[in-house]
Amino acid sequence: MSETVDLIEELDLSFHPLTQKLWHDFELLFGRHGACGGCWCMFWKLRGREYDESKGDTARQMQKSVVDSKTVPGLLAYSEGYPVGWVAIEPRSAYSRLAHSRTLKPVDDQEVWSITCFFVEKKHRHKGIAVELLKAAANYVKEQGGKIVEGYPVDVKKEEPPPFVFTGTASAFKQAGFEEVARNSPARPIFRYLIK
């Protein structure tokens, strides 16, 4: 654990909401292919065929439209002025795919902010950045007046390739102070952080 703390201190991370001013940094982090298979972090905002047909440049333009509308879709993590990580965080209502998920159906009728996606630059993985992104997301929600932050990690028993854990891992959520509140599928718990 102290090794992770040392790594985090060494990285000197800062976190910033994705705005028009930082769009180029988002593109830089996600690369030519839009992070994972051209998603541009639109997977949870589009359903089925609409998502499949939008991967790549169309998804990039859709996300840019979100940012251009002055909506903040998430936070960028920086180390030494360079973007190294991303977490998607918005009110649950922003994610149409969540609204139709049986596995990730609402726990109750409370308003929640949902953490749906992570992306960490390859050379910065396995350094605890996802945990710090979770903490930053909870702080951001607090600043926006939110009371509950929710996430939908994968409960993995062994290391999985990044495309399989883009929603985060249960262990990272636990390390960031989140608690499991529901599990409708063996490997897909729902975690929450209550803001005081």
mmCIF file with all atom_site columns, C-alpha atoms in Angstrom:
data_model
loop_
_atom_site.group_PDB
_atom_site.id
_atom_site.type_symbol
_atom_site.label_atom_id
_atom_site.label_alt_id
_atom_site.label_comp_id
_atom_site.label_asym_id
_atom_site.label_entity_id
_atom_site.label_seq_id
_atom_site.pdbx_PDB_ins_code
_atom_site.Cartn_x
_atom_site.Cartn_y
_atom_site.Cartn_z
_atom_site.occupancy
_atom_site.B_iso_or_equiv
_atom_site.pdbx_formal_charge
_atom_site.auth_seq_id
_atom_site.auth_comp_id
_atom_site.auth_asym_id
_atom_site.auth_atom_id
_atom_site.pdbx_PDB_model_num
ATOM 1   C CA . MET A 1 1   ? 0.000   0.000   0.000   1.00 0.00 ? 1   MET A CA 1
ATOM 2   C CA . SER A 1 2   ? 2.777   2.462   0.886   1.00 0.00 ? 2   SER A CA 1
ATOM 3   C CA . GLU A 1 3   ? 4.364   1.708   -2.514  1.00 0.00 ? 3   GLU A CA 1
ATOM 4   C CA . THR A 1 4   ? 1.148   2.939   -4.198  1.00 0.00 ? 4   THR A CA 1
ATOM 5   C CA . VAL A 1 5   ? 1.103   6.044   -1.983  1.00 0.00 ? 5   VAL A CA 1
ATOM 6   C CA . ASP A 1 6   ? 4.705   6.778   -2.992  1.00 0.00 ? 6   ASP A CA 1
ATOM 7   C CA . LEU A 1 7   ? 3.823   6.379   -6.672  1.00 0.00 ? 7   LEU A CA 1
ATOM 8   C CA . ILE A 1 8   ? 0.841   8.717   -6.339  1.00 0.00 ? 8   ILE A CA 1
ATOM 9   C CA . GLU A 1 9   ? 2.900   11.359  -4.510  1.00 0.00 ? 9   GLU A CA 1
ATOM 10  C CA . GLU A 1 10  ? 5.588   11.082  -7.181  1.00 0.00 ? 10  GLU A CA 1
ATOM 11  C CA . LEU A 1 11  ? 3.007   11.648  -9.948  1.00 0.00 ? 11  LEU A CA 1
ATOM 12  C CA . ASP A 1 12  ? 1.771   14.883  -8.281  1.00 0.00 ? 12  ASP A CA 1
ATOM 13  C CA . LEU A 1 13  ? -1.710  14.473  -9.765  1.00 0.00 ? 13  LEU A CA 1
ATOM 14  C CA . SER A 1 14  ? -4.229  17.219  -10.372 1.00 0.00 ? 14  SER A CA 1
ATOM 15  C CA . PHE A 1 15  ? -7.797  16.844  -11.634 1.00 0.00 ? 15  PHE A CA 1
ATOM 16  C CA . HIS A 1 16  ? -9.825  19.123  -13.874 1.00 0.00 ? 16  HIS A CA 1
ATOM 17  C CA . PRO A 1 17  ? -13.351 18.981  -15.324 1.00 0.00 ? 17  PRO A CA 1
ATOM 18  C CA . LEU A 1 18  ? -13.366 18.458  -19.083 1.00 0.00 ? 18  LEU A CA 1
ATOM 19  C CA . THR A 1 19  ? -14.299 21.791  -20.648 1.00 0.00 ? 19  THR A CA 1
ATOM 20  C CA . GLN A 1 20  ? -13.841 23.246  -24.135 1.00 0.00 ? 20  GLN A CA 1
ATOM 21  C CA . LYS A 1 21  ? -10.492 24.632  -23.008 1.00 0.00 ? 21  LYS A CA 1
ATOM 22  C CA . LEU A 1 22  ? -9.219  21.114  -22.231 1.00 0.00 ? 22  LEU A CA 1
ATOM 23  C CA . TRP A 1 23  ? -10.734 19.310  -25.235 1.00 0.00 ? 23  TRP A CA 1
ATOM 24  C CA . HIS A 1 24  ? -7.362  18.982  -26.967 1.00 0.00 ? 24  HIS A CA 1
ATOM 25  C CA . ASP A 1 25  ? -5.958  17.244  -23.859 1.00 0.00 ? 25  ASP A CA 1
ATOM 26  C CA . PHE A 1 26  ? -8.876  14.787  -23.941 1.00 0.00 ? 26  PHE A CA 1
ATOM 27  C CA . GLU A 1 27  ? -8.098  14.011  -27.600 1.00 0.00 ? 27  GLU A CA 1
ATOM 28  C CA . LEU A 1 28  ? -4.421  13.632  -26.741 1.00 0.00 ? 28  LEU A CA 1
ATOM 29  C CA . LEU A 1 29  ? -5.195  11.162  -23.939 1.00 0.00 ? 29  LEU A CA 1
ATOM 30  C CA . PHE A 1 30  ? -7.700  9.128   -25.961 1.00 0.00 ? 30  PHE A CA 1
ATOM 31  C CA . GLY A 1 31  ? -5.487  9.019   -29.059 1.00 0.00 ? 31  GLY A CA 1
ATOM 32  C CA . ARG A 1 32  ? -6.451  8.547   -32.685 1.00 0.00 ? 32  ARG A CA 1
ATOM 33  C CA . HIS A 1 33  ? -8.643  5.548   -31.915 1.00 0.00 ? 33  HIS A CA 1
ATOM 34  C CA . GLY A 1 34  ? -10.713 7.178   -29.174 1.00 0.00 ? 34  GLY A CA 1
ATOM 35  C CA . ALA A 1 35  ? -9.506  5.111   -26.202 1.00 0.00 ? 35  ALA A CA 1
ATOM 36  C CA . CYS A 1 36  ? -11.237 1.741   -26.440 1.00 0.00 ? 36  CYS A CA 1
ATOM 37  C CA . GLY A 1 37  ? -12.382 0.848   -29.961 1.00 0.00 ? 37  GLY A CA 1
ATOM 38  C CA . GLY A 1 38  ? -13.412 4.371   -30.914 1.00 0.00 ? 38  GLY A CA 1
ATOM 39  C CA . CYS A 1 39  ? -15.802 4.792   -27.996 1.00 0.00 ? 39  CYS A CA 1
ATOM 40  C CA . TRP A 1 40  ? -14.809 8.356   -27.042 1.00 0.00 ? 40  TRP A CA 1
ATOM 41  C CA . CYS A 1 41  ? -16.627 7.554   -23.785 1.00 0.00 ? 41  CYS A CA 1
ATOM 42  C CA . MET A 1 42  ? -20.040 7.445   -25.460 1.00 0.00 ? 42  MET A CA 1
ATOM 43  C CA . PHE A 1 43  ? -20.787 3.771   -24.681 1.00 0.00 ? 43  PHE A CA 1
ATOM 44  C CA . TRP A 1 44  ? -23.134 4.525   -21.774 1.00 0.00 ? 44  TRP A CA 1
ATOM 45  C CA . LYS A 1 45  ? -24.862 7.420   -23.565 1.00 0.00 ? 45  LYS A CA 1
ATOM 46  C CA . LEU A 1 46  ? -25.914 5.421   -26.630 1.00 0.00 ? 46  LEU A CA 1
ATOM 47  C CA . ARG A 1 47  ? -27.727 2.109   -26.928 1.00 0.00 ? 47  ARG A CA 1
ATOM 48  C CA . GLY A 1 48  ? -27.280 -0.883  -29.204 1.00 0.00 ? 48  GLY A CA 1
ATOM 49  C CA . ARG A 1 49  ? -27.073 -0.104  -32.889 1.00 0.00 ? 49  ARG A CA 1
ATOM 50  C CA . GLU A 1 50  ? -26.781 3.638   -32.276 1.00 0.00 ? 50  GLU A CA 1
ATOM 51  C CA . TYR A 1 51  ? -23.519 3.053   -30.400 1.00 0.00 ? 51  TYR A CA 1
ATOM 52  C CA . ASP A 1 52  ? -22.207 0.497   -32.910 1.00 0.00 ? 52  ASP A CA 1
ATOM 53  C CA . GLU A 1 53  ? -22.834 2.879   -35.807 1.00 0.00 ? 53  GLU A CA 1
ATOM 54  C CA . SER A 1 54  ? -21.272 5.853   -34.007 1.00 0.00 ? 54  SER A CA 1
ATOM 55  C CA . LYS A 1 55  ? -17.869 4.456   -32.990 1.00 0.00 ? 55  LYS A CA 1
ATOM 56  C CA . GLY A 1 56  ? -14.916 6.509   -34.144 1.00 0.00 ? 56  GLY A CA 1
ATOM 57  C CA . ASP A 1 57  ? -15.174 10.047  -35.445 1.00 0.00 ? 57  ASP A CA 1
ATOM 58  C CA . THR A 1 58  ? -18.963 10.272  -35.004 1.00 0.00 ? 58  THR A CA 1
ATOM 59  C CA . ALA A 1 59  ? -18.611 9.395   -31.303 1.00 0.00 ? 59  ALA A CA 1
ATOM 60  C CA . ARG A 1 60  ? -15.794 11.942  -30.988 1.00 0.00 ? 60  ARG A CA 1
ATOM 61  C CA . GLN A 1 61  ? -18.027 14.637  -32.494 1.00 0.00 ? 61  GLN A CA 1
ATOM 62  C CA . MET A 1 62  ? -20.903 13.635  -30.196 1.00 0.00 ? 62  MET A CA 1
ATOM 63  C CA . GLN A 1 63  ? -18.706 13.939  -27.118 1.00 0.00 ? 63  GLN A CA 1
ATOM 64  C CA . LYS A 1 64  ? -17.346 17.255  -28.380 1.00 0.00 ? 64  LYS A CA 1
ATOM 65  C CA . SER A 1 65  ? -20.947 18.490  -28.752 1.00 0.00 ? 65  SER A CA 1
ATOM 66  C CA . VAL A 1 66  ? -21.571 17.545  -25.107 1.00 0.00 ? 66  VAL A CA 1
ATOM 67  C CA . VAL A 1 67  ? -18.521 19.553  -24.027 1.00 0.00 ? 67  VAL A CA 1
ATOM 68  C CA . ASP A 1 68  ? -19.377 22.450  -26.360 1.00 0.00 ? 68  ASP A CA 1
ATOM 69  C CA . SER A 1 69  ? -22.825 22.621  -24.706 1.00 0.00 ? 69  SER A CA 1
ATOM 70  C CA . LYS A 1 70  ? -21.000 23.428  -21.429 1.00 0.00 ? 70  LYS A CA 1
ATOM 71  C CA . THR A 1 71  ? -21.853 20.021  -19.937 1.00 0.00 ? 71  THR A CA 1
ATOM 72  C CA . VAL A 1 72  ? -18.955 18.426  -18.058 1.00 0.00 ? 72  VAL A CA 1
ATOM 73  C CA . PRO A 1 73  ? -18.868 14.688  -18.890 1.00 0.00 ? 73  PRO A CA 1
ATOM 74  C CA . GLY A 1 74  ? -15.977 13.854  -16.584 1.00 0.00 ? 74  GLY A CA 1
ATOM 75  C CA . LEU A 1 75  ? -12.583 14.708  -15.160 1.00 0.00 ? 75  LEU A CA 1
ATOM 76  C CA . LEU A 1 76  ? -9.080  14.571  -16.575 1.00 0.00 ? 76  LEU A CA 1
ATOM 77  C CA . ALA A 1 77  ? -6.125  13.610  -14.378 1.00 0.00 ? 77  ALA A CA 1
ATOM 78  C CA . TYR A 1 78  ? -2.826  15.376  -15.029 1.00 0.00 ? 78  TYR A CA 1
ATOM 79  C CA . SER A 1 79  ? 0.730   14.591  -14.027 1.00 0.00 ? 79  SER A CA 1
ATOM 80  C CA . GLU A 1 80  ? 3.345   17.260  -14.697 1.00 0.00 ? 80  GLU A CA 1
ATOM 81  C CA . GLY A 1 81  ? 0.903   19.122  -16.930 1.00 0.00 ? 81  GLY A CA 1
ATOM 82  C CA . TYR A 1 82  ? 0.218   16.086  -19.113 1.00 0.00 ? 82  TYR A CA 1
ATOM 83  C CA . PRO A 1 83  ? -3.168  14.277  -19.262 1.00 0.00 ? 83  PRO A CA 1
ATOM 84  C CA . VAL A 1 84  ? -2.768  10.746  -17.880 1.00 0.00 ? 84  VAL A CA 1
ATOM 85  C CA . GLY A 1 85  ? -6.271  9.645   -16.872 1.00 0.00 ? 85  GLY A CA 1
ATOM 86  C CA . TRP A 1 86  ? -10.007 10.090  -17.290 1.00 0.00 ? 86  TRP A CA 1
ATOM 87  C CA . VAL A 1 87  ? -13.151 9.312   -15.319 1.00 0.00 ? 87  VAL A CA 1
ATOM 88  C CA . ALA A 1 88  ? -16.680 9.808   -16.662 1.00 0.00 ? 88  ALA A CA 1
ATOM 89  C CA . ILE A 1 89  ? -19.020 11.253  -14.032 1.00 0.00 ? 89  ILE A CA 1
ATOM 90  C CA . GLU A 1 90  ? -22.485 12.735  -14.598 1.00 0.00 ? 90  GLU A CA 1
ATOM 91  C CA . PRO A 1 91  ? -25.957 12.355  -13.129 1.00 0.00 ? 91  PRO A CA 1
ATOM 92  C CA . ARG A 1 92  ? -27.267 8.840   -13.844 1.00 0.00 ? 92  ARG A CA 1
ATOM 93  C CA . SER A 1 93  ? -29.958 10.327  -16.093 1.00 0.00 ? 93  SER A CA 1
ATOM 94  C CA . ALA A 1 94  ? -27.244 11.268  -18.637 1.00 0.00 ? 94  ALA A CA 1
ATOM 95  C CA . TYR A 1 95  ? -26.624 7.593   -19.420 1.00 0.00 ? 95  TYR A CA 1
ATOM 96  C CA . SER A 1 96  ? -29.442 6.048   -21.456 1.00 0.00 ? 96  SER A CA 1
ATOM 97  C CA . ARG A 1 97  ? -27.809 2.602   -21.474 1.00 0.00 ? 97  ARG A CA 1
ATOM 98  C CA . LEU A 1 98  ? -28.002 2.508   -17.653 1.00 0.00 ? 98  LEU A CA 1
ATOM 99  C CA . ALA A 1 99  ? -31.717 3.244   -17.789 1.00 0.00 ? 99  ALA A CA 1
ATOM 100 C CA . HIS A 1 100 ? -32.272 -0.036  -19.658 1.00 0.00 ? 100 HIS A CA 1
ATOM 101 C CA . SER A 1 101 ? -29.850 -2.276  -17.758 1.00 0.00 ? 101 SER A CA 1
ATOM 102 C CA . ARG A 1 102 ? -31.321 -5.090  -15.663 1.00 0.00 ? 102 ARG A CA 1
ATOM 103 C CA . THR A 1 103 ? -27.974 -5.821  -14.034 1.00 0.00 ? 103 THR A CA 1
ATOM 104 C CA . LEU A 1 104 ? -27.359 -2.179  -13.128 1.00 0.00 ? 104 LEU A CA 1
ATOM 105 C CA . LYS A 1 105 ? -30.934 -1.149  -12.447 1.00 0.00 ? 105 LYS A CA 1
ATOM 106 C CA . PRO A 1 106 ? -31.490 1.614   -9.852  1.00 0.00 ? 106 PRO A CA 1
ATOM 107 C CA . VAL A 1 107 ? -30.955 0.562   -6.253  1.00 0.00 ? 107 VAL A CA 1
ATOM 108 C CA . ASP A 1 108 ? -33.649 2.993   -5.091  1.00 0.00 ? 108 ASP A CA 1
ATOM 109 C CA . ASP A 1 109 ? -35.266 6.246   -6.200  1.00 0.00 ? 109 ASP A CA 1
ATOM 110 C CA . GLN A 1 110 ? -32.536 8.546   -4.875  1.00 0.00 ? 110 GLN A CA 1
ATOM 111 C CA . GLU A 1 111 ? -30.727 10.875  -7.257  1.00 0.00 ? 111 GLU A CA 1
ATOM 112 C CA . VAL A 1 112 ? -27.223 9.627   -7.928  1.00 0.00 ? 112 VAL A CA 1
ATOM 113 C CA . TRP A 1 113 ? -24.205 10.655  -9.954  1.00 0.00 ? 113 TRP A CA 1
ATOM 114 C CA . SER A 1 114 ? -22.774 7.735   -11.907 1.00 0.00 ? 114 SER A CA 1
ATOM 115 C CA . ILE A 1 115 ? -19.157 6.880   -12.572 1.00 0.00 ? 115 ILE A CA 1
ATOM 116 C CA . THR A 1 116 ? -19.294 4.862   -15.765 1.00 0.00 ? 116 THR A CA 1
ATOM 117 C CA . CYS A 1 117 ? -15.836 4.757   -17.276 1.00 0.00 ? 117 CYS A CA 1
ATOM 118 C CA . PHE A 1 118 ? -12.093 5.071   -16.707 1.00 0.00 ? 118 PHE A CA 1
ATOM 119 C CA . PHE A 1 119 ? -9.180  5.431   -19.054 1.00 0.00 ? 119 PHE A CA 1
ATOM 120 C CA . VAL A 1 120 ? -5.570  5.646   -17.889 1.00 0.00 ? 120 VAL A CA 1
ATOM 121 C CA . GLU A 1 121 ? -2.660  6.155   -20.256 1.00 0.00 ? 121 GLU A CA 1
ATOM 122 C CA . LYS A 1 122 ? -0.818  2.867   -20.760 1.00 0.00 ? 122 LYS A CA 1
ATOM 123 C CA . LYS A 1 123 ? 2.493   3.852   -19.129 1.00 0.00 ? 123 LYS A CA 1
ATOM 124 C CA . HIS A 1 124 ? 0.655   5.212   -16.066 1.00 0.00 ? 124 HIS A CA 1
ATOM 125 C CA . ARG A 1 125 ? -1.450  2.120   -15.316 1.00 0.00 ? 125 ARG A CA 1
ATOM 126 C CA . HIS A 1 126 ? -1.049  0.099   -12.093 1.00 0.00 ? 126 HIS A CA 1
ATOM 127 C CA . LYS A 1 127 ? -0.018  3.179   -10.125 1.00 0.00 ? 127 LYS A CA 1
ATOM 128 C CA . GLY A 1 128 ? -3.276  3.851   -8.267  1.00 0.00 ? 128 GLY A CA 1
ATOM 129 C CA . ILE A 1 129 ? -4.562  6.577   -10.597 1.00 0.00 ? 129 ILE A CA 1
ATOM 130 C CA . ALA A 1 130 ? -8.036  4.995   -10.856 1.00 0.00 ? 130 ALA A CA 1
ATOM 131 C CA . VAL A 1 131 ? -8.413  5.203   -7.062  1.00 0.00 ? 131 VAL A CA 1
ATOM 132 C CA . GLU A 1 132 ? -7.416  8.870   -7.135  1.00 0.00 ? 132 GLU A CA 1
ATOM 133 C CA . LEU A 1 133 ? -9.840  9.513   -10.016 1.00 0.00 ? 133 LEU A CA 1
ATOM 134 C CA . LEU A 1 134 ? -12.623 8.005   -7.886  1.00 0.00 ? 134 LEU A CA 1
ATOM 135 C CA . LYS A 1 135 ? -11.791 10.314  -4.987  1.00 0.00 ? 135 LYS A CA 1
ATOM 136 C CA . ALA A 1 136 ? -11.634 13.305  -7.343  1.00 0.00 ? 136 ALA A CA 1
ATOM 137 C CA . ALA A 1 137 ? -15.014 12.352  -8.831  1.00 0.00 ? 137 ALA A CA 1
ATOM 138 C CA . ALA A 1 138 ? -16.581 12.214  -5.351  1.00 0.00 ? 138 ALA A CA 1
ATOM 139 C CA . ASN A 1 139 ? -15.125 15.656  -4.555  1.00 0.00 ? 139 ASN A CA 1
ATOM 140 C CA . TYR A 1 140 ? -16.442 17.030  -7.840  1.00 0.00 ? 140 TYR A CA 1
ATOM 141 C CA . VAL A 1 141 ? -19.949 15.711  -7.125  1.00 0.00 ? 141 VAL A CA 1
ATOM 142 C CA . LYS A 1 142 ? -19.804 17.290  -3.663  1.00 0.00 ? 142 LYS A CA 1
ATOM 143 C CA . GLU A 1 143 ? -18.914 20.642  -5.276  1.00 0.00 ? 143 GLU A CA 1
ATOM 144 C CA . GLN A 1 144 ? -21.950 20.258  -7.565  1.00 0.00 ? 144 GLN A CA 1
ATOM 145 C CA . GLY A 1 145 ? -24.238 19.660  -4.568  1.00 0.00 ? 145 GLY A CA 1
ATOM 146 C CA . GLY A 1 146 ? -24.677 15.922  -5.179  1.00 0.00 ? 146 GLY A CA 1
ATOM 147 C CA . LYS A 1 147 ? -25.122 13.505  -2.284  1.00 0.00 ? 147 LYS A CA 1
ATOM 148 C CA . ILE A 1 148 ? -24.540 10.012  -3.744  1.00 0.00 ? 148 ILE A CA 1
ATOM 149 C CA . VAL A 1 149 ? -21.862 8.807   -6.152  1.00 0.00 ? 149 VAL A CA 1
ATOM 150 C CA . GLU A 1 150 ? -22.440 5.412   -7.706  1.00 0.00 ? 150 GLU A CA 1
ATOM 151 C CA . GLY A 1 151 ? -20.214 3.107   -9.746  1.00 0.00 ? 151 GLY A CA 1
ATOM 152 C CA . TYR A 1 152 ? -20.536 -0.177  -11.603 1.00 0.00 ? 152 TYR A CA 1
ATOM 153 C CA . PRO A 1 153 ? -17.145 -1.915  -11.412 1.00 0.00 ? 153 PRO A CA 1
ATOM 154 C CA . VAL A 1 154 ? -16.188 -5.420  -12.397 1.00 0.00 ? 154 VAL A CA 1
ATOM 155 C CA . ASP A 1 155 ? -15.345 -7.773  -9.527  1.00 0.00 ? 155 ASP A CA 1
ATOM 156 C CA . VAL A 1 156 ? -12.317 -9.503  -11.015 1.00 0.00 ? 156 VAL A CA 1
ATOM 157 C CA . LYS A 1 157 ? -10.397 -12.379 -9.464  1.00 0.00 ? 157 LYS A CA 1
ATOM 158 C CA . LYS A 1 158 ? -7.347  -11.970 -11.713 1.00 0.00 ? 158 LYS A CA 1
ATOM 159 C CA . GLU A 1 159 ? -5.833  -9.173  -13.766 1.00 0.00 ? 159 GLU A CA 1
ATOM 160 C CA . GLU A 1 160 ? -7.891  -8.470  -16.862 1.00 0.00 ? 160 GLU A CA 1
ATOM 161 C CA . PRO A 1 161 ? -7.021  -6.442  -19.995 1.00 0.00 ? 161 PRO A CA 1
ATOM 162 C CA . PRO A 1 162 ? -8.067  -2.762  -19.690 1.00 0.00 ? 162 PRO A CA 1
ATOM 163 C CA . PRO A 1 163 ? -10.965 -3.081  -22.198 1.00 0.00 ? 163 PRO A CA 1
ATOM 164 C CA . PHE A 1 164 ? -12.634 -5.567  -19.813 1.00 0.00 ? 164 PHE A CA 1
ATOM 165 C CA . VAL A 1 165 ? -12.410 -3.301  -16.768 1.00 0.00 ? 165 VAL A CA 1
ATOM 166 C CA . PHE A 1 166 ? -13.252 0.111   -18.264 1.00 0.00 ? 166 PHE A CA 1
ATOM 167 C CA . THR A 1 167 ? -15.905 0.599   -15.565 1.00 0.00 ? 167 THR A CA 1
ATOM 168 C CA . GLY A 1 168 ? -13.260 0.120   -12.878 1.00 0.00 ? 168 GLY A CA 1
ATOM 169 C CA . THR A 1 169 ? -12.558 -2.706  -10.460 1.00 0.00 ? 169 THR A CA 1
ATOM 170 C CA . ALA A 1 170 ? -14.335 -3.433  -7.201  1.00 0.00 ? 170 ALA A CA 1
ATOM 171 C CA . SER A 1 171 ? -10.992 -3.299  -5.374  1.00 0.00 ? 171 SER A CA 1
ATOM 172 C CA . ALA A 1 172 ? -10.328 0.259   -6.603  1.00 0.00 ? 172 ALA A CA 1
ATOM 173 C CA . PHE A 1 173 ? -13.776 1.382   -5.457  1.00 0.00 ? 173 PHE A CA 1
ATOM 174 C CA . LYS A 1 174 ? -13.175 -0.165  -2.024  1.00 0.00 ? 174 LYS A CA 1
ATOM 175 C CA . GLN A 1 175 ? -9.789  1.571   -1.739  1.00 0.00 ? 175 GLN A CA 1
ATOM 176 C CA . ALA A 1 176 ? -11.481 4.896   -2.538  1.00 0.00 ? 176 ALA A CA 1
ATOM 177 C CA . GLY A 1 177 ? -14.010 4.454   0.286   1.00 0.00 ? 177 GLY A CA 1
ATOM 178 C CA . PHE A 1 178 ? -17.006 3.239   -1.728  1.00 0.00 ? 178 PHE A CA 1
ATOM 179 C CA . GLU A 1 179 ? -19.243 0.464   -0.365  1.00 0.00 ? 179 GLU A CA 1
ATOM 180 C CA . GLU A 1 180 ? -21.111 -2.262  -2.200  1.00 0.00 ? 180 GLU A CA 1
ATOM 181 C CA . VAL A 1 181 ? -24.878 -1.705  -2.046  1.00 0.00 ? 181 VAL A CA 1
ATOM 182 C CA . ALA A 1 182 ? -26.245 -4.199  -4.578  1.00 0.00 ? 182 ALA A CA 1
ATOM 183 C CA . ARG A 1 183 ? -25.252 -7.123  -6.790  1.00 0.00 ? 183 ARG A CA 1
ATOM 184 C CA . ASN A 1 184 ? -27.619 -8.366  -9.474  1.00 0.00 ? 184 ASN A CA 1
ATOM 185 C CA . SER A 1 185 ? -24.918 -10.343 -11.267 1.00 0.00 ? 185 SER A CA 1
ATOM 186 C CA . PRO A 1 186 ? -21.989 -12.317 -9.788  1.00 0.00 ? 186 PRO A CA 1
ATOM 187 C CA . ALA A 1 187 ? -19.267 -10.071 -11.222 1.00 0.00 ? 187 ALA A CA 1
ATOM 188 C CA . ARG A 1 188 ? -21.109 -6.709  -11.448 1.00 0.00 ? 188 ARG A CA 1
ATOM 189 C CA . PRO A 1 189 ? -21.657 -5.080  -8.054  1.00 0.00 ? 189 PRO A CA 1
ATOM 190 C CA . ILE A 1 190 ? -22.988 -1.568  -7.571  1.00 0.00 ? 190 ILE A CA 1
ATOM 191 C CA . PHE A 1 191 ? -20.915 0.620   -5.263  1.00 0.00 ? 191 PHE A CA 1
ATOM 192 C CA . ARG A 1 192 ? -21.845 3.898   -3.612  1.00 0.00 ? 192 ARG A CA 1
ATOM 193 C CA . TYR A 1 193 ? -20.123 6.733   -1.833  1.00 0.00 ? 193 TYR A CA 1
ATOM 194 C CA . LEU A 1 194 ? -22.308 8.884   0.395   1.00 0.00 ? 194 LEU A CA 1
ATOM 195 C CA . ILE A 1 195 ? -21.258 12.510  0.597   1.00 0.00 ? 195 ILE A CA 1
ATOM 196 C CA . LYS A 1 196 ? -21.507 14.040  4.068   1.00 0.00 ? 196 LYS A CA 1
#
